[in-house]
């Protein structure tokens, strides 16, 4: 296998398709590193906002990148994210961050910095990474590439339930509008837009529950990297 026998699993797709649920499950099953790359763009957006910088203004964002210090760690198997010494793992999940993360991710210099960091974290180990450009840009040689998607209604429904469970005060219509706006932003930006890599397997989970989606993902991984790595 390429990369000195290490393997990489790339999961891309629009927001709310279940990428992180699937990636976490695979990481646990295979005992490999999981990297949620969206968390980094979220952290960059939080950093800019804390510095009173408009995430759409690249002339303001670019000089800030020198001091952007994103730390990725793992506590009890969960990824934590910090800005300098400040743990922002929970802050980056607040609903206001989503659109700002999508906006800041359009700036090429931001992507260059974060993609470098993502490749560093992935090097020399087995990894499952999720995001928008993993199969097309970050890890083009990944042994397994999955493009995970679902209808916007199905994704909004799942995201709405998740946020309500967490106690966030949102309406279904707000969540759906956010998903549609972010799809549009992420799919139409100039640099590394969200798209299915030519060699990615498409999995549409609109009509699958979590257990069925997990099974479908495991089947794809088993087929690509061999039976011994994954059970059932
Ligand atoms: O996966 P997420 O919803 O946490 O990602 C937040 C935003 O970050 C997403 O709307 C677009 C951007 N992103 C990106 O451009 N490239 C990635 N690999 C991951 C996320």
PDB file of C-alpha atoms and ligand atoms in Angstrom:
ATOM      1  CA  UNK A   1       0.000   0.000   0.000  1.00  0.00           C
ATOM      2  CA  UNK A   2       1.196   3.554  -0.666  1.00  0.00           C
ATOM      3  CA  UNK A   3       2.450   5.890   2.075  1.00  0.00           C
ATOM      4  CA  UNK A   4       4.551   3.273   3.876  1.00  0.00           C
ATOM      5  CA  UNK A   5       1.607   0.991   4.527  1.00  0.00           C
ATOM      6  CA  UNK A   6      -0.595   3.608   6.112  1.00  0.00           C
ATOM      7  CA  UNK A   7      -4.075   4.061   4.791  1.00  0.00           C
ATOM      8  CA  UNK A   8      -6.422   7.014   4.641  1.00  0.00           C
ATOM      9  CA  UNK A   9     -10.181   7.161   4.425  1.00  0.00           C
ATOM     10  CA  UNK A  10     -11.592  10.412   3.037  1.00  0.00           C
ATOM     11  CA  UNK A  11     -15.238  11.277   3.658  1.00  0.00           C
ATOM     12  CA  UNK A  12     -16.565  14.359   1.912  1.00  0.00           C
ATOM     13  CA  UNK A  13     -20.026  15.746   1.474  1.00  0.00           C
ATOM     14  CA  UNK A  14     -22.379  18.603   2.326  1.00  0.00           C
ATOM     15  CA  UNK A  15     -23.196  19.658   5.877  1.00  0.00           C
ATOM     16  CA  UNK A  16     -25.518  17.414   7.815  1.00  0.00           C
ATOM     17  CA  UNK A  17     -24.927  14.319   5.679  1.00  0.00           C
ATOM     18  CA  UNK A  18     -23.632  12.393   8.705  1.00  0.00           C
ATOM     19  CA  UNK A  19     -19.927  12.545   7.840  1.00  0.00           C
ATOM     20  CA  UNK A  20     -18.700  12.986  11.395  1.00  0.00           C
ATOM     21  CA  UNK A  21     -20.967  10.264  12.819  1.00  0.00           C
ATOM     22  CA  UNK A  22     -19.686   7.813  10.209  1.00  0.00           C
ATOM     23  CA  UNK A  23     -16.061   8.912  10.487  1.00  0.00           C
ATOM     24  CA  UNK A  24     -16.054   8.625  14.290  1.00  0.00           C
ATOM     25  CA  UNK A  25     -17.538   5.164  14.112  1.00  0.00           C
ATOM     26  CA  UNK A  26     -14.913   4.038  11.591  1.00  0.00           C
ATOM     27  CA  UNK A  27     -12.095   5.551  13.639  1.00  0.00           C
ATOM     28  CA  UNK A  28     -13.262   3.678  16.726  1.00  0.00           C
ATOM     29  CA  UNK A  29     -13.777   0.380  14.904  1.00  0.00           C
ATOM     30  CA  UNK A  30     -10.426   0.535  13.153  1.00  0.00           C
ATOM     31  CA  UNK A  31      -8.603   2.164  16.093  1.00  0.00           C
ATOM     32  CA  UNK A  32      -7.248   4.918  13.867  1.00  0.00           C
ATOM     33  CA  UNK A  33      -7.051   8.722  14.095  1.00  0.00           C
ATOM     34  CA  UNK A  34     -10.123  10.764  13.210  1.00  0.00           C
ATOM     35  CA  UNK A  35      -9.759  14.301  11.978  1.00  0.00           C
ATOM     36  CA  UNK A  36     -12.785  16.571  11.609  1.00  0.00           C
ATOM     37  CA  UNK A  37     -11.398  19.261   9.296  1.00  0.00           C
ATOM     38  CA  UNK A  38     -14.527  21.427   9.476  1.00  0.00           C
ATOM     39  CA  UNK A  39     -13.606  22.051  13.129  1.00  0.00           C
ATOM     40  CA  UNK A  40     -10.493  23.889  11.928  1.00  0.00           C
ATOM     41  CA  UNK A  41     -12.416  26.254   9.648  1.00  0.00           C
ATOM     42  CA  UNK A  42     -14.821  26.810  12.526  1.00  0.00           C
ATOM     43  CA  UNK A  43     -11.923  27.659  14.848  1.00  0.00           C
ATOM     44  CA  UNK A  44     -10.514  30.085  12.255  1.00  0.00           C
ATOM     45  CA  UNK A  45     -13.923  31.798  12.061  1.00  0.00           C
ATOM     46  CA  UNK A  46     -14.122  32.079  15.861  1.00  0.00           C
ATOM     47  CA  UNK A  47     -10.610  33.536  15.967  1.00  0.00           C
ATOM     48  CA  UNK A  48     -11.392  36.169  13.325  1.00  0.00           C
ATOM     49  CA  UNK A  49     -14.644  37.116  15.045  1.00  0.00           C
ATOM     50  CA  UNK A  50     -12.922  37.448  18.424  1.00  0.00           C
ATOM     51  CA  UNK A  51     -10.501  39.832  16.744  1.00  0.00           C
ATOM     52  CA  UNK A  52     -13.397  41.849  15.297  1.00  0.00           C
ATOM     53  CA  UNK A  53     -12.476  40.805  11.794  1.00  0.00           C
ATOM     54  CA  UNK A  54     -15.013  40.280   9.036  1.00  0.00           C
ATOM     55  CA  UNK A  55     -14.598  36.718   7.740  1.00  0.00           C
ATOM     56  CA  UNK A  56     -15.523  37.893   4.232  1.00  0.00           C
ATOM     57  CA  UNK A  57     -12.738  40.452   4.101  1.00  0.00           C
ATOM     58  CA  UNK A  58      -9.615  38.632   2.937  1.00  0.00           C
ATOM     59  CA  UNK A  59      -7.443  41.763   3.320  1.00  0.00           C
ATOM     60  CA  UNK A  60      -8.236  41.674   7.052  1.00  0.00           C
ATOM     61  CA  UNK A  61      -8.188  37.902   7.480  1.00  0.00           C
ATOM     62  CA  UNK A  62      -4.861  37.166   5.755  1.00  0.00           C
ATOM     63  CA  UNK A  63      -2.616  39.164   8.171  1.00  0.00           C
ATOM     64  CA  UNK A  64      -4.346  37.437  11.078  1.00  0.00           C
ATOM     65  CA  UNK A  65      -3.273  33.991   9.864  1.00  0.00           C
ATOM     66  CA  UNK A  66       0.246  34.378  11.275  1.00  0.00           C
ATOM     67  CA  UNK A  67      -1.135  34.380  14.796  1.00  0.00           C
ATOM     68  CA  UNK A  68      -3.834  31.764  14.162  1.00  0.00           C
ATOM     69  CA  UNK A  69      -2.768  28.892  16.402  1.00  0.00           C
ATOM     70  CA  UNK A  70      -5.174  25.966  16.082  1.00  0.00           C
ATOM     71  CA  UNK A  71      -4.452  22.971  18.295  1.00  0.00           C
ATOM     72  CA  UNK A  72      -6.013  19.554  17.724  1.00  0.00           C
ATOM     73  CA  UNK A  73      -5.907  17.054  20.583  1.00  0.00           C
ATOM     74  CA  UNK A  74      -7.738  13.937  21.622  1.00  0.00           C
ATOM     75  CA  UNK A  75      -9.293  13.486  25.065  1.00  0.00           C
ATOM     76  CA  UNK A  76     -10.925  10.117  25.819  1.00  0.00           C
ATOM     77  CA  UNK A  77     -11.048   9.456  22.099  1.00  0.00           C
ATOM     78  CA  UNK A  78     -12.781  12.763  21.306  1.00  0.00           C
ATOM     79  CA  UNK A  79     -11.204  15.498  19.217  1.00  0.00           C
ATOM     80  CA  UNK A  80     -10.695  18.779  21.058  1.00  0.00           C
ATOM     81  CA  UNK A  81      -9.892  22.081  19.378  1.00  0.00           C
ATOM     82  CA  UNK A  82      -8.027  25.001  20.877  1.00  0.00           C
ATOM     83  CA  UNK A  83      -7.004  28.514  19.902  1.00  0.00           C
ATOM     84  CA  UNK A  84      -3.711  29.018  21.672  1.00  0.00           C
ATOM     85  CA  UNK A  85      -4.410  27.838  25.220  1.00  0.00           C
ATOM     86  CA  UNK A  86      -8.155  28.392  24.964  1.00  0.00           C
ATOM     87  CA  UNK A  87     -10.297  25.284  24.475  1.00  0.00           C
ATOM     88  CA  UNK A  88     -12.953  26.164  21.860  1.00  0.00           C
ATOM     89  CA  UNK A  89     -14.335  22.653  21.337  1.00  0.00           C
ATOM     90  CA  UNK A  90     -17.850  23.709  22.371  1.00  0.00           C
ATOM     91  CA  UNK A  91     -17.775  27.271  21.042  1.00  0.00           C
ATOM     92  CA  UNK A  92     -17.093  26.164  17.465  1.00  0.00           C
ATOM     93  CA  UNK A  93     -20.366  24.192  17.507  1.00  0.00           C
ATOM     94  CA  UNK A  94     -22.538  27.232  18.213  1.00  0.00           C
ATOM     95  CA  UNK A  95     -24.906  27.808  15.255  1.00  0.00           C
ATOM     96  CA  UNK A  96     -23.554  31.301  14.445  1.00  0.00           C
ATOM     97  CA  UNK A  97     -20.164  29.785  13.633  1.00  0.00           C
ATOM     98  CA  UNK A  98     -21.338  27.550  10.748  1.00  0.00           C
ATOM     99  CA  UNK A  99     -21.880  30.205   8.092  1.00  0.00           C
ATOM    100  CA  UNK A 100     -18.809  32.194   9.171  1.00  0.00           C
ATOM    101  CA  UNK A 101     -16.708  29.009   8.819  1.00  0.00           C
ATOM    102  CA  UNK A 102     -18.085  28.492   5.334  1.00  0.00           C
ATOM    103  CA  UNK A 103     -17.293  32.125   4.456  1.00  0.00           C
ATOM    104  CA  UNK A 104     -13.738  32.154   5.817  1.00  0.00           C
ATOM    105  CA  UNK A 105     -13.045  28.842   4.051  1.00  0.00           C
ATOM    106  CA  UNK A 106     -13.393  30.611   0.685  1.00  0.00           C
ATOM    107  CA  UNK A 107     -10.141  32.514   1.267  1.00  0.00           C
ATOM    108  CA  UNK A 108      -7.308  30.571  -0.485  1.00  0.00           C
ATOM    109  CA  UNK A 109      -4.669  31.563   2.129  1.00  0.00           C
ATOM    110  CA  UNK A 110      -6.864  30.165   4.898  1.00  0.00           C
ATOM    111  CA  UNK A 111      -7.212  26.890   3.021  1.00  0.00           C
ATOM    112  CA  UNK A 112      -3.457  26.640   2.381  1.00  0.00           C
ATOM    113  CA  UNK A 113      -2.689  27.030   6.073  1.00  0.00           C
ATOM    114  CA  UNK A 114      -5.316  24.550   7.239  1.00  0.00           C
ATOM    115  CA  UNK A 115      -4.643  21.965   4.526  1.00  0.00           C
ATOM    116  CA  UNK A 116      -0.949  21.980   5.569  1.00  0.00           C
ATOM    117  CA  UNK A 117      -1.958  21.314   9.142  1.00  0.00           C
ATOM    118  CA  UNK A 118      -4.367  18.560   8.070  1.00  0.00           C
ATOM    119  CA  UNK A 119      -1.675  16.798   6.047  1.00  0.00           C
ATOM    120  CA  UNK A 120       0.770  17.049   8.952  1.00  0.00           C
ATOM    121  CA  UNK A 121      -1.727  15.440  11.311  1.00  0.00           C
ATOM    122  CA  UNK A 122      -2.432  12.662   8.759  1.00  0.00           C
ATOM    123  CA  UNK A 123       1.170  11.869   7.971  1.00  0.00           C
ATOM    124  CA  UNK A 124       2.677   8.679   9.330  1.00  0.00           C
ATOM    125  CA  UNK A 125      -0.553   7.190  10.589  1.00  0.00           C
ATOM    126  CA  UNK A 126      -3.800   5.596   9.510  1.00  0.00           C
ATOM    127  CA  UNK A 127      -6.490   8.201   9.397  1.00  0.00           C
ATOM    128  CA  UNK A 128     -10.109   8.880   8.612  1.00  0.00           C
ATOM    129  CA  UNK A 129     -10.705  12.500   7.718  1.00  0.00           C
ATOM    130  CA  UNK A 130     -13.945  14.264   6.912  1.00  0.00           C
ATOM    131  CA  UNK A 131     -14.571  17.570   5.191  1.00  0.00           C
ATOM    132  CA  UNK A 132     -15.350  19.032   1.784  1.00  0.00           C
ATOM    133  CA  UNK A 133     -12.086  18.632  -0.154  1.00  0.00           C
ATOM    134  CA  UNK A 134     -10.361  15.646   1.430  1.00  0.00           C
ATOM    135  CA  UNK A 135     -10.607  13.290  -1.548  1.00  0.00           C
ATOM    136  CA  UNK A 136     -10.101  16.026  -4.142  1.00  0.00           C
ATOM    137  CA  UNK A 137      -7.314  18.057  -2.502  1.00  0.00           C
ATOM    138  CA  UNK A 138      -6.056  17.180   0.993  1.00  0.00           C
ATOM    139  CA  UNK A 139      -5.490  13.446   0.509  1.00  0.00           C
ATOM    140  CA  UNK A 140      -5.816  12.739  -3.235  1.00  0.00           C
ATOM    141  CA  UNK A 141      -4.172   9.319  -2.759  1.00  0.00           C
ATOM    142  CA  UNK A 142      -6.551   8.142  -0.038  1.00  0.00           C
ATOM    143  CA  UNK A 143      -7.292   4.430  -0.449  1.00  0.00           C
ATOM    144  CA  UNK A 144     -10.963   4.949   0.354  1.00  0.00           C
ATOM    145  CA  UNK A 145     -12.965   7.957  -0.777  1.00  0.00           C
ATOM    146  CA  UNK A 146     -16.602   8.302   0.076  1.00  0.00           C
ATOM    147  CA  UNK A 147     -18.921  11.095  -0.987  1.00  0.00           C
ATOM    148  CA  UNK A 148     -21.669  11.064   1.605  1.00  0.00           C
ATOM    149  CA  UNK A 149     -24.798  12.989   0.813  1.00  0.00           C
ATOM    150  CA  UNK A 150     -28.536  13.205   1.515  1.00  0.00           C
ATOM    151  CA  UNK A 151     -31.372  15.468   0.418  1.00  0.00           C
ATOM    152  CA  UNK A 152     -31.411  18.924   1.995  1.00  0.00           C
ATOM    153  CA  UNK A 153     -34.671  18.051   3.787  1.00  0.00           C
ATOM    154  CA  UNK A 154     -33.219  14.891   5.298  1.00  0.00           C
ATOM    155  CA  UNK A 155     -30.093  16.765   6.404  1.00  0.00           C
ATOM    156  CA  UNK A 156     -32.053  19.662   7.874  1.00  0.00           C
ATOM    157  CA  UNK A 157     -34.291  17.250   9.749  1.00  0.00           C
ATOM    158  CA  UNK A 158     -31.312  15.489  11.346  1.00  0.00           C
ATOM    159  CA  UNK A 159     -29.463  18.711  12.166  1.00  0.00           C
ATOM    160  CA  UNK A 160     -32.615  20.283  13.655  1.00  0.00           C
ATOM    161  CA  UNK A 161     -33.162  17.316  15.989  1.00  0.00           C
ATOM    162  CA  UNK A 162     -29.489  17.386  17.024  1.00  0.00           C
ATOM    163  CA  UNK A 163     -29.559  21.109  17.859  1.00  0.00           C
ATOM    164  CA  UNK A 164     -32.862  20.897  19.757  1.00  0.00           C
ATOM    165  CA  UNK A 165     -31.498  17.994  21.777  1.00  0.00           C
ATOM    166  CA  UNK A 166     -28.496  20.161  22.683  1.00  0.00           C
ATOM    167  CA  UNK A 167     -30.875  22.885  23.851  1.00  0.00           C
ATOM    168  CA  UNK A 168     -30.252  25.350  21.003  1.00  0.00           C
ATOM    169  CA  UNK A 169     -33.179  27.582  20.125  1.00  0.00           C
ATOM    170  CA  UNK A 170     -33.574  27.188  16.366  1.00  0.00           C
ATOM    171  CA  UNK A 171     -36.476  26.570  14.014  1.00  0.00           C
ATOM    172  CA  UNK A 172     -36.532  23.913  11.312  1.00  0.00           C
ATOM    173  CA  UNK A 173     -36.827  26.597   8.633  1.00  0.00           C
ATOM    174  CA  UNK A 174     -33.705  28.375   9.922  1.00  0.00           C
ATOM    175  CA  UNK A 175     -31.761  25.118   9.866  1.00  0.00           C
ATOM    176  CA  UNK A 176     -32.914  24.291   6.326  1.00  0.00           C
ATOM    177  CA  UNK A 177     -32.075  27.806   5.095  1.00  0.00           C
ATOM    178  CA  UNK A 178     -28.607  27.552   6.673  1.00  0.00           C
ATOM    179  CA  UNK A 179     -27.994  24.207   4.958  1.00  0.00           C
ATOM    180  CA  UNK A 180     -29.044  25.514   1.552  1.00  0.00           C
ATOM    181  CA  UNK A 181     -26.927  28.672   1.905  1.00  0.00           C
ATOM    182  CA  UNK A 182     -23.908  26.675   3.039  1.00  0.00           C
ATOM    183  CA  UNK A 183     -24.273  24.129   0.215  1.00  0.00           C
ATOM    184  CA  UNK A 184     -24.326  27.006  -2.194  1.00  0.00           C
ATOM    185  CA  UNK A 185     -21.277  28.655  -0.618  1.00  0.00           C
ATOM    186  CA  UNK A 186     -19.255  25.440  -0.314  1.00  0.00           C
ATOM    187  CA  UNK A 187     -20.075  24.117  -3.801  1.00  0.00           C
ATOM    188  CA  UNK A 188     -19.523  27.361  -5.671  1.00  0.00           C
ATOM    189  CA  UNK A 189     -16.340  28.812  -4.189  1.00  0.00           C
ATOM    190  CA  UNK A 190     -13.352  29.251  -6.494  1.00  0.00           C
ATOM    191  CA  UNK A 191     -10.834  27.140  -4.556  1.00  0.00           C
ATOM    192  CA  UNK A 192     -11.427  23.456  -3.736  1.00  0.00           C
ATOM    193  CA  UNK A 193     -15.209  23.589  -3.962  1.00  0.00           C
ATOM    194  CA  UNK A 194     -17.187  20.708  -2.549  1.00  0.00           C
ATOM    195  CA  UNK A 195     -17.540  18.045  -5.213  1.00  0.00           C
ATOM    196  CA  UNK A 196     -17.348  14.298  -5.529  1.00  0.00           C
ATOM    197  CA  UNK A 197     -13.844  13.074  -6.416  1.00  0.00           C
ATOM    198  CA  UNK A 198     -13.842  11.002  -9.598  1.00  0.00           C
ATOM    199  CA  UNK A 199     -12.731   7.927  -7.673  1.00  0.00           C
ATOM    200  CA  UNK A 200     -15.084   8.417  -4.720  1.00  0.00           C
ATOM    201  CA  UNK A 201     -17.966   6.087  -3.964  1.00  0.00           C
ATOM    202  CA  UNK A 202     -21.274   7.951  -3.732  1.00  0.00           C
ATOM    203  CA  UNK A 203     -23.484   7.102  -0.760  1.00  0.00           C
ATOM    204  CA  UNK A 204     -26.869   8.802  -0.466  1.00  0.00           C
ATOM    205  CA  UNK A 205     -28.278   8.285   3.035  1.00  0.00           C
ATOM    206  CA  UNK A 206     -31.585  10.154   2.526  1.00  0.00           C
ATOM    207  CA  UNK A 207     -33.534   6.942   3.060  1.00  0.00           C
ATOM    208  CA  UNK A 208     -31.127   5.150   5.379  1.00  0.00           C
ATOM    209  CA  UNK A 209     -31.124   5.210   9.174  1.00  0.00           C
ATOM    210  CA  UNK A 210     -27.856   5.374  11.102  1.00  0.00           C
ATOM    211  CA  UNK A 211     -27.453   1.597  11.358  1.00  0.00           C
ATOM    212  CA  UNK A 212     -28.034   1.168   7.620  1.00  0.00           C
ATOM    213  CA  UNK A 213     -25.630   4.000   6.784  1.00  0.00           C
ATOM    214  CA  UNK A 214     -22.965   2.464   9.039  1.00  0.00           C
ATOM    215  CA  UNK A 215     -23.401  -0.870   7.307  1.00  0.00           C
ATOM    216  CA  UNK A 216     -23.133   0.710   3.868  1.00  0.00           C
ATOM    217  CA  UNK A 217     -19.953   2.563   4.858  1.00  0.00           C
ATOM    218  CA  UNK A 218     -18.409  -0.568   6.321  1.00  0.00           C
ATOM    219  CA  UNK A 219     -19.155  -2.451   3.109  1.00  0.00           C
ATOM    220  CA  UNK A 220     -17.348   0.196   1.059  1.00  0.00           C
ATOM    221  CA  UNK A 221     -14.334   0.231   3.395  1.00  0.00           C
ATOM    222  CA  UNK A 222     -14.167  -3.559   3.527  1.00  0.00           C
ATOM    223  CA  UNK A 223     -14.193  -3.766  -0.232  1.00  0.00           C
ATOM    224  CA  UNK A 224     -11.404  -1.178  -0.576  1.00  0.00           C
ATOM    225  CA  UNK A 225      -8.997  -2.027   2.218  1.00  0.00           C
ATOM    226  CA  UNK A 226      -9.666  -5.663   2.887  1.00  0.00           C
ATOM    227  CA  UNK A 227     -11.688  -7.855   5.164  1.00  0.00           C
ATOM    228  CA  UNK A 228      -9.187  -8.108   7.978  1.00  0.00           C
ATOM    229  CA  UNK A 229      -9.423  -4.423   8.858  1.00  0.00           C
ATOM    230  CA  UNK A 230     -13.098  -4.279   9.659  1.00  0.00           C
ATOM    231  CA  UNK A 231     -15.753  -6.664  10.946  1.00  0.00           C
ATOM    232  CA  UNK A 232     -19.371  -6.863   9.830  1.00  0.00           C
TER     233      UNK A 232
HETATM  234  O1  LIG B   1     -18.058  20.272   8.407  1.00  0.00           O
HETATM  235  P1  LIG B   1     -18.454  21.589   9.032  1.00  0.00           P
HETATM  236  O2  LIG B   1     -19.908  21.891   8.815  1.00  0.00           O
HETATM  237  O3  LIG B   1     -18.051  21.692  10.460  1.00  0.00           O
HETATM  238  O4  LIG B   1     -17.602  22.699   8.229  1.00  0.00           O
HETATM  239  C1  LIG B   1     -17.793  24.080   8.417  1.00  0.00           C
HETATM  240  C2  LIG B   1     -17.415  24.807   7.135  1.00  0.00           C
HETATM  241  O5  LIG B   1     -16.011  24.697   6.910  1.00  0.00           O
HETATM  242  C3  LIG B   1     -18.066  24.293   5.865  1.00  0.00           C
HETATM  243  O6  LIG B   1     -19.314  24.912   5.603  1.00  0.00           O
HETATM  244  C4  LIG B   1     -17.053  24.595   4.788  1.00  0.00           C
HETATM  245  C5  LIG B   1     -15.734  24.596   5.520  1.00  0.00           C
HETATM  246  N1  LIG B   1     -14.940  23.387   5.261  1.00  0.00           N
HETATM  247  C6  LIG B   1     -14.150  23.389   4.131  1.00  0.00           C
HETATM  248  O7  LIG B   1     -14.194  24.337   3.352  1.00  0.00           O
HETATM  249  N2  LIG B   1     -13.324  22.343   3.884  1.00  0.00           N
HETATM  250  C7  LIG B   1     -13.276  21.283   4.715  1.00  0.00           C
HETATM  251  N3  LIG B   1     -12.441  20.278   4.449  1.00  0.00           N
HETATM  252  C8  LIG B   1     -14.089  21.257   5.859  1.00  0.00           C
HETATM  253  C9  LIG B   1     -14.939  22.321   6.101  1.00  0.00           C
END
